[in-house]
Amino acid sequence: QVQLLESGGGTVQTGGSLRLSCAASGRSSSNYAMAWFRQAPGKEREFVAAISWGGGNKKYADSVAGRFIMSRGNAKNTVYLQMNSLKPEDTAVYYCAATESTWSFIISSFERVDFGSWGQGTQVTVSS
C-alpha cells in the first residue's frame, strides 16, 4: 500500500494562489493514477482533479476548471495542485488519493473507482 503525505495548505486571501503537494512512498509495482478531493464542514467530500500515472491525462471538476492545474513531478510519486484565483468557497480540507485503476476505467466509471490510499488532508482557507 502506498502512503501519501500532503503539504502546502494554509490561509490565503481571495484571488490568491497556493500549491499543494502530495508525496507518495512505499508504492507497489503497479502504476497509480492520483487525485485530489476536498471536504468542507457540513458538506460531502467532492472530487477536485485527477491525473494519470504518466501525467498525460487530466480531469477537473467544473468548479475548479480554468483555475486549478494538476501536474506530475519528474518522479511519478509526486503530484501537485496549483490553485489560482482562489475563492472563499474553495475553503476545505484537501485530500490526496491514489488508485491502481486504469484511466479508461476512471473516466468511464468514476463512482466505482477504488481509491485505496488517502493522505491525512491539508487545510486550505480562503478569506473573503
XYZ file of N, CA, C and O in Angstrom:
512
model
N 0.836 -1.181 0.000
C 0.000 0.000 0.000
C 0.881 1.245 0.000
O 1.908 1.281 0.673
N 0.458 2.249 -0.747
C 1.211 3.482 -0.829
C 0.770 4.429 0.293
O -0.413 4.501 0.634
N 1.737 5.123 0.872
C 1.439 6.138 1.872
C 1.545 7.521 1.225
O 2.481 7.790 0.474
N 0.587 8.390 1.528
C 0.519 9.702 0.914
C 0.631 10.786 1.974
O 0.049 10.674 3.051
N 1.359 11.839 1.649
C 1.554 12.946 2.568
C 1.358 14.257 1.826
O 2.137 14.585 0.927
N 0.327 15.011 2.213
C 0.056 16.303 1.600
C 0.784 17.417 2.348
O 1.046 17.307 3.548
N 1.052 18.489 1.636
C 1.617 19.682 2.239
C 1.247 20.882 1.376
O 0.796 20.731 0.244
N 1.437 22.065 1.913
C 1.216 23.279 1.154
C -0.052 24.040 1.497
O -0.275 25.136 0.966
N -0.883 23.487 2.355
C -2.097 24.182 2.745
C -1.789 25.406 3.582
O -0.681 25.590 4.078
N -2.783 26.252 3.735
C -2.614 27.459 4.515
C -3.772 28.399 4.301
O -4.827 28.007 3.794
N -3.573 29.645 4.685
C -4.584 30.683 4.554
C -4.146 31.697 3.512
O -2.995 32.141 3.507
N -5.067 32.045 2.630
C -4.762 32.987 1.556
C -5.978 33.875 1.322
O -7.115 33.476 1.596
N -5.746 35.066 0.837
C -6.832 35.978 0.522
C -7.508 35.597 -0.790
O -6.925 34.921 -1.639
N -8.740 36.032 -0.933
C -9.460 35.817 -2.181
C -8.640 36.322 -3.364
O -8.090 37.418 -3.329
N -8.544 35.494 -4.395
C -7.762 35.837 -5.568
C -6.330 35.374 -5.518
O -5.618 35.449 -6.531
N -5.895 34.889 -4.376
C -4.536 34.432 -4.218
C -4.329 33.020 -4.729
O -5.234 32.399 -5.291
N -3.122 32.508 -4.508
C -2.746 31.190 -5.006
C -2.068 30.364 -3.930
O -1.441 30.897 -3.018
N -2.205 29.063 -4.061
C -1.497 28.097 -3.233
C -1.128 26.910 -4.095
O -1.811 26.620 -5.075
N -0.058 26.228 -3.733
C 0.307 24.992 -4.399
C 0.385 23.871 -3.382
O 1.177 23.928 -2.440
N -0.440 22.866 -3.582
C -0.430 21.690 -2.736
C 0.472 20.625 -3.343
O 0.545 20.483 -4.561
N 1.139 19.886 -2.481
C 1.990 18.791 -2.912
C 1.530 17.497 -2.258
O 1.015 17.506 -1.139
N 1.720 16.406 -2.955
C 1.414 15.087 -2.421
C 2.558 14.155 -2.773
O 2.810 13.902 -3.954
N 3.235 13.667 -1.769
C 4.355 12.758 -1.952
C 3.951 11.352 -1.539
O 3.378 11.156 -0.470
N 4.254 10.389 -2.390
C 3.913 9.001 -2.139
C 5.166 8.197 -1.827
O 6.231 8.433 -2.389
N 5.021 7.246 -0.933
C 6.111 6.353 -0.584
C 5.566 4.947 -0.410
O 4.379 4.755 -0.161
N 6.445 3.965 -0.525
C 6.033 2.592 -0.360
C 5.077 2.111 -1.440
O 4.206 1.294 -1.172
N 5.239 2.613 -2.646
C 4.350 2.258 -3.744
C 4.566 0.819 -4.190
O 5.661 0.272 -4.081
N 3.501 0.238 -4.719
C 3.587 -1.081 -5.315
C 4.219 -0.960 -6.695
O 4.517 0.134 -7.175
N 4.407 -2.084 -7.353
C 4.973 -2.060 -8.691
C 3.979 -1.560 -9.725
O 4.369 -1.225 -10.843
N 2.699 -1.492 -9.380
C 1.673 -1.021 -10.294
C 1.709 0.496 -10.416
O 2.071 1.203 -9.471
N 1.316 0.989 -11.569
C 1.189 2.426 -11.765
C -0.048 2.953 -11.040
O -1.065 2.274 -10.963
N 0.062 4.165 -10.524
C -1.030 4.796 -9.789
C -1.500 6.054 -10.487
O -0.697 6.932 -10.805
N -2.801 6.142 -10.717
C -3.406 7.426 -11.013
C -3.676 8.105 -9.677
O -3.917 7.438 -8.676
N -3.631 9.417 -9.665
C -3.806 10.137 -8.414
C -4.835 11.235 -8.567
O -5.106 11.708 -9.675
N -5.403 11.639 -7.449
C -6.482 12.613 -7.478
C -6.483 13.463 -6.223
O -5.886 13.104 -5.200
N -7.151 14.594 -6.324
C -7.405 15.463 -5.185
C -8.903 15.539 -4.934
O -9.697 15.676 -5.876
N -9.281 15.444 -3.675
C -10.642 15.654 -3.218
C -10.626 16.738 -2.154
O -9.575 17.056 -1.593
N -11.792 17.280 -1.855
C -11.878 18.253 -0.774
C -13.195 18.089 -0.041
O -14.180 17.604 -0.590
N -13.199 18.511 1.213
C -14.399 18.427 2.022
C -14.464 19.623 2.956
O -13.551 19.848 3.751
N -15.540 20.372 2.845
C -15.795 21.500 3.721
C -16.707 21.059 4.856
O -17.463 20.091 4.712
N -16.672 21.747 5.994
C -17.532 21.375 7.115
C -19.003 21.338 6.722
O -19.509 22.265 6.098
N -19.677 20.250 7.078
C -21.084 20.110 6.781
C -21.409 19.747 5.351
O -22.587 19.676 4.990
N -20.396 19.514 4.535
C -20.614 19.174 3.137
C -20.009 17.817 2.811
O -19.138 17.319 3.524
N -20.477 17.231 1.724
C -19.932 15.962 1.264
C -18.561 16.169 0.637
O -18.246 17.235 0.123
N -17.763 15.124 0.685
C -16.489 15.157 0.000
C -16.727 15.246 -1.500
O -17.595 14.565 -2.044
N -15.975 16.086 -2.174
C -16.158 16.257 -3.601
C -14.845 16.109 -4.362
O -13.769 16.432 -3.855
N -14.969 15.650 -5.574
C -13.830 15.485 -6.456
C -13.323 16.838 -6.925
O -14.109 17.740 -7.219
N -12.012 16.975 -7.012
C -11.394 18.210 -7.477
C -10.664 17.998 -8.798
O -10.932 18.679 -9.786
N -9.722 17.062 -8.824
C -8.917 16.838 -10.021
C -8.275 15.467 -9.968
O -8.086 14.899 -8.895
N -7.917 14.938 -11.133
C -7.231 13.655 -11.221
C -6.219 13.697 -12.354
O -6.365 14.463 -13.304
N -5.205 12.850 -12.250
C -4.170 12.777 -13.268
C -3.738 11.331 -13.436
O -3.673 10.571 -12.468
N -3.447 10.932 -14.675
C -2.985 9.579 -14.940
C -1.552 9.412 -14.464
O -0.851 10.381 -14.162
N -1.100 8.156 -14.409
C 0.246 7.889 -13.916
C 1.301 8.642 -14.718
O 2.232 9.212 -14.146
N 1.173 8.644 -16.029
C 2.147 9.315 -16.865
C 1.953 10.821 -16.956
O 2.832 11.519 -17.480
N 0.836 11.322 -16.469
C 0.577 12.751 -16.483
C -0.053 13.274 -17.754
O -0.320 14.475 -17.855
N -0.313 12.401 -18.716
C -0.846 12.843 -19.989
C -2.346 13.055 -20.020
O -2.862 13.654 -20.967
N -3.033 12.565 -19.024
C -4.485 12.704 -18.953
C -4.871 13.359 -17.650
O -4.364 12.993 -16.582
N -5.777 14.319 -17.736
C -6.232 15.044 -16.558
C -7.735 15.233 -16.601
O -8.344 15.280 -17.666
N -8.312 15.363 -15.426
C -9.734 15.594 -15.295
C -9.951 16.580 -14.156
O -9.333 16.463 -13.101
N -10.831 17.563 -14.379
C -11.100 18.580 -13.378
C -12.593 18.706 -13.122
O -13.413 18.550 -14.033
N -12.931 19.010 -11.887
C -14.304 19.361 -11.583
C -14.625 20.705 -12.227
O -13.759 21.568 -12.351
N -15.876 20.873 -12.631
C -16.268 22.121 -13.273
C -16.002 23.334 -12.386
O -15.688 24.420 -12.884
N -16.113 23.151 -11.085
C -15.966 24.262 -10.163
C -14.548 24.823 -10.103
O -14.352 25.957 -9.668
N -13.562 24.034 -10.542
C -12.174 24.478 -10.466
C -11.504 24.562 -11.827
O -10.371 25.065 -11.914
N -12.149 24.077 -12.866
C -11.560 24.103 -14.203
C -11.199 25.528 -14.603
O -11.983 26.454 -14.426
N -10.000 25.688 -15.137
C -9.524 27.003 -15.530
C -8.798 27.742 -14.429
O -8.114 28.736 -14.702
N -8.947 27.292 -13.191
C -8.273 27.930 -12.064
C -7.213 27.031 -11.431
O -6.181 27.516 -10.972
N -7.473 25.739 -11.395
C -6.555 24.782 -10.784
C -5.835 23.994 -11.871
O -6.410 23.694 -12.921
N -4.593 23.624 -11.599
C -3.811 22.809 -12.511
C -3.150 21.685 -11.727
O -2.435 21.939 -10.756
N -3.386 20.452 -12.145
C -2.746 19.314 -11.523
C -1.595 18.844 -12.402
O -1.705 18.840 -13.622
N -0.496 18.445 -11.782
C 0.670 18.037 -12.543
C 1.446 16.958 -11.807
O 1.270 16.746 -10.605
N 2.303 16.275 -12.554
C 3.218 15.274 -12.004
C 4.619 15.853 -11.944
O 5.041 16.589 -12.839
N 5.347 15.512 -10.908
C 6.754 15.834 -10.857
C 7.538 14.888 -11.740
O 6.987 13.957 -12.332
N 8.842 15.154 -11.856
C 9.679 14.254 -12.638
C 9.625 12.840 -12.082
O 9.625 11.869 -12.838
N 9.582 12.736 -10.782
C 9.322 11.463 -10.132
C 7.816 11.257 -10.087
O 7.080 12.115 -9.608
N 7.353 10.129 -10.579
C 5.915 9.902 -10.709
C 5.215 9.714 -9.380
O 3.985 9.642 -9.346
N 5.972 9.662 -8.293
C 5.355 9.507 -6.988
C 5.010 10.846 -6.335
O 4.630 10.879 -5.165
N 5.117 11.937 -7.071
C 4.798 13.255 -6.553
C 3.837 13.970 -7.488
O 4.044 13.990 -8.698
N 2.783 14.531 -6.935
C 1.842 15.314 -7.717
C 1.623 16.656 -7.038
O 1.845 16.806 -5.831
N 1.162 17.621 -7.825
C 0.936 18.967 -7.339
C -0.449 19.442 -7.758
O -1.006 18.989 -8.761
N -0.978 20.357 -6.986
C -2.212 21.033 -7.347
C -1.970 22.529 -7.200
O -1.909 23.046 -6.081
N -1.794 23.194 -8.330
C -1.632 24.639 -8.341
C -3.015 25.270 -8.341
O -3.791 25.064 -9.274
N -3.321 26.028 -7.309
C -4.634 26.630 -7.145
C -4.508 28.138 -7.311
O -3.838 28.801 -6.515
N -5.147 28.670 -8.330
C -5.119 30.092 -8.626
C -6.512 30.689 -8.503
O -7.514 29.980 -8.532
N -6.563 32.001 -8.387
C -7.831 32.727 -8.300
C -8.749 32.110 -7.252
O -9.935 31.866 -7.503
N -8.205 31.882 -6.090
C -8.947 31.188 -5.043
C -10.137 32.009 -4.562
O -10.080 33.237 -4.490
N -11.203 31.293 -4.231
C -12.443 31.867 -3.760
C -12.755 31.331 -2.368
O -12.291 30.252 -1.999
N -13.560 32.055 -1.592
C -13.928 31.550 -0.264
C -14.553 30.159 -0.310
O -14.346 29.364 0.612
N -15.303 29.846 -1.358
C -15.924 28.540 -1.466
C -14.931 27.411 -1.713
O -15.304 26.237 -1.690
N -13.664 27.745 -1.964
C -12.623 26.737 -2.083
C -12.118 26.282 -0.713
O -11.330 25.336 -0.636
N -12.532 26.951 0.336
C -12.108 26.591 1.681
C -12.555 25.176 2.022
O -13.737 24.856 1.936
N -11.611 24.334 2.386
C -11.899 22.933 2.679
C -10.620 22.243 3.120
O -9.529 22.804 3.016
N -10.773 21.015 3.589
C -9.629 20.141 3.771
C -9.420 19.402 2.462
O -10.351 18.791 1.929
N -8.222 19.455 1.940
C -7.899 18.828 0.670
C -7.152 17.526 0.913
O -6.184 17.480 1.675
N -7.604 16.470 0.247
C -7.042 15.143 0.405
C -6.459 14.634 -0.905
O -7.070 14.785 -1.961
N -5.312 14.014 -0.824
C -4.703 13.329 -1.947
C -5.081 11.856 -1.887
O -5.163 11.276 -0.806
N -5.329 11.251 -3.039
C -5.704 9.849 -3.099
C -5.044 9.179 -4.297
O -4.714 9.835 -5.286
N -4.872 7.868 -4.209
C -4.244 7.099 -5.280
C -5.054 5.849 -5.581
O -5.667 5.259 -4.693
N -5.040 5.446 -6.847
C -5.756 4.257 -7.282
C -4.961 3.521 -8.340
O -4.220 4.133 -9.118
N -5.122 2.210 -8.382
C -4.499 1.398 -9.415
C -5.393 1.243 -10.640
O -5.002 0.586 -11.603
N -6.567 1.831 -10.610
C -7.474 1.755 -11.745
C -6.863 2.403 -12.974
O -6.125 3.379 -12.881
N -7.188 1.854 -14.137
C -6.720 2.444 -15.381
C -7.459 3.743 -15.651
O -8.549 3.980 -15.125
N -6.877 4.584 -16.490
C -7.509 5.848 -16.806
C -8.848 5.644 -17.507
O -9.798 6.382 -17.270
N -8.920 4.653 -18.368
C -10.170 4.395 -19.069
C -11.280 4.032 -18.092
O -12.426 4.446 -18.267
N -10.948 3.271 -17.060
C -11.941 2.930 -16.054
C -12.332 4.161 -15.249
O -13.506 4.351 -14.915
N -11.372 5.001 -14.937
C -11.634 6.199 -14.155
C -12.626 7.113 -14.861
O -13.578 7.608 -14.260
N -12.422 7.354 -16.149
C -13.291 8.281 -16.860
C -14.640 7.670 -17.199
O -15.617 8.403 -17.400
N -14.730 6.351 -17.251
C -15.990 5.714 -17.601
C -16.821 5.328 -16.394
O -18.054 5.285 -16.480
N -16.171 5.052 -15.272
C -16.878 4.575 -14.081
C -16.292 5.206 -12.832
O -15.896 4.507 -11.892
N -16.271 6.515 -12.795
C -15.582 7.219 -11.720
C -16.115 6.857 -10.339
O -15.344 6.711 -9.386
N -17.426 6.714 -10.214
C -18.016 6.447 -8.902
C -17.626 5.081 -8.351
O -17.774 4.843 -7.152
N -17.115 4.210 -9.190
C -16.711 2.877 -8.756
C -15.202 2.736 -8.586
O -14.716 1.648 -8.272
N -14.474 3.807 -8.787
C -13.027 3.751 -8.637
C -12.667 3.553 -7.174
O -13.186 4.231 -6.287
N -11.777 2.624 -6.928
C -11.319 2.344 -5.572
C -10.044 3.138 -5.301
O -8.966 2.769 -5.772
N -10.196 4.228 -4.571
C -9.027 4.983 -4.132
C -8.558 4.350 -2.824
O -9.048 4.674 -1.745
N -7.628 3.440 -2.948
C -7.209 2.647 -1.815
C -6.277 3.335 -0.849
O -6.106 2.877 0.280
N -5.675 4.429 -1.264
C -4.740 5.156 -0.408
C -5.158 6.607 -0.309
O -5.492 7.235 -1.316
N -5.120 7.141 0.901
C -5.511 8.524 1.170
C -4.498 9.197 2.075
O -3.935 8.563 2.975
N -4.274 10.471 1.824
C -3.450 11.255 2.713
C -4.249 11.724 3.909
O -5.457 11.477 4.028
N -3.580 12.426 4.812
C -4.231 12.879 6.040
C -5.030 14.160 5.849
O -5.837 14.513 6.710
N -4.818 14.847 4.755
C -5.517 16.081 4.468
C -4.719 17.306 4.866
O -3.933 17.277 5.811
N -4.923 18.384 4.138
C -4.294 19.656 4.455
C -5.336 20.759 4.321
O -6.111 20.785 3.369
N -5.375 21.654 5.287
C -6.408 22.688 5.340
C -6.068 23.847 4.419
O -4.962 24.383 4.455
N -7.041 24.233 3.614
C -6.946 25.423 2.781
C -8.059 26.372 3.196
O -9.232 26.001 3.187
N -7.688 27.579 3.570
C -8.656 28.580 3.983
C -8.484 29.822 3.125
O -7.385 30.376 3.041
N -9.567 30.251 2.502
C -9.554 31.437 1.654
C -10.419 32.490 2.317
O -11.628 32.311 2.473
N -9.811 33.579 2.709
C -10.527 34.649 3.387
C -11.179 35.575 2.373
O -10.628 35.839 1.301
N -12.341 36.081 2.723
C -13.072 36.966 1.833
C -12.579 38.400 1.946
O -11.818 38.748 2.848
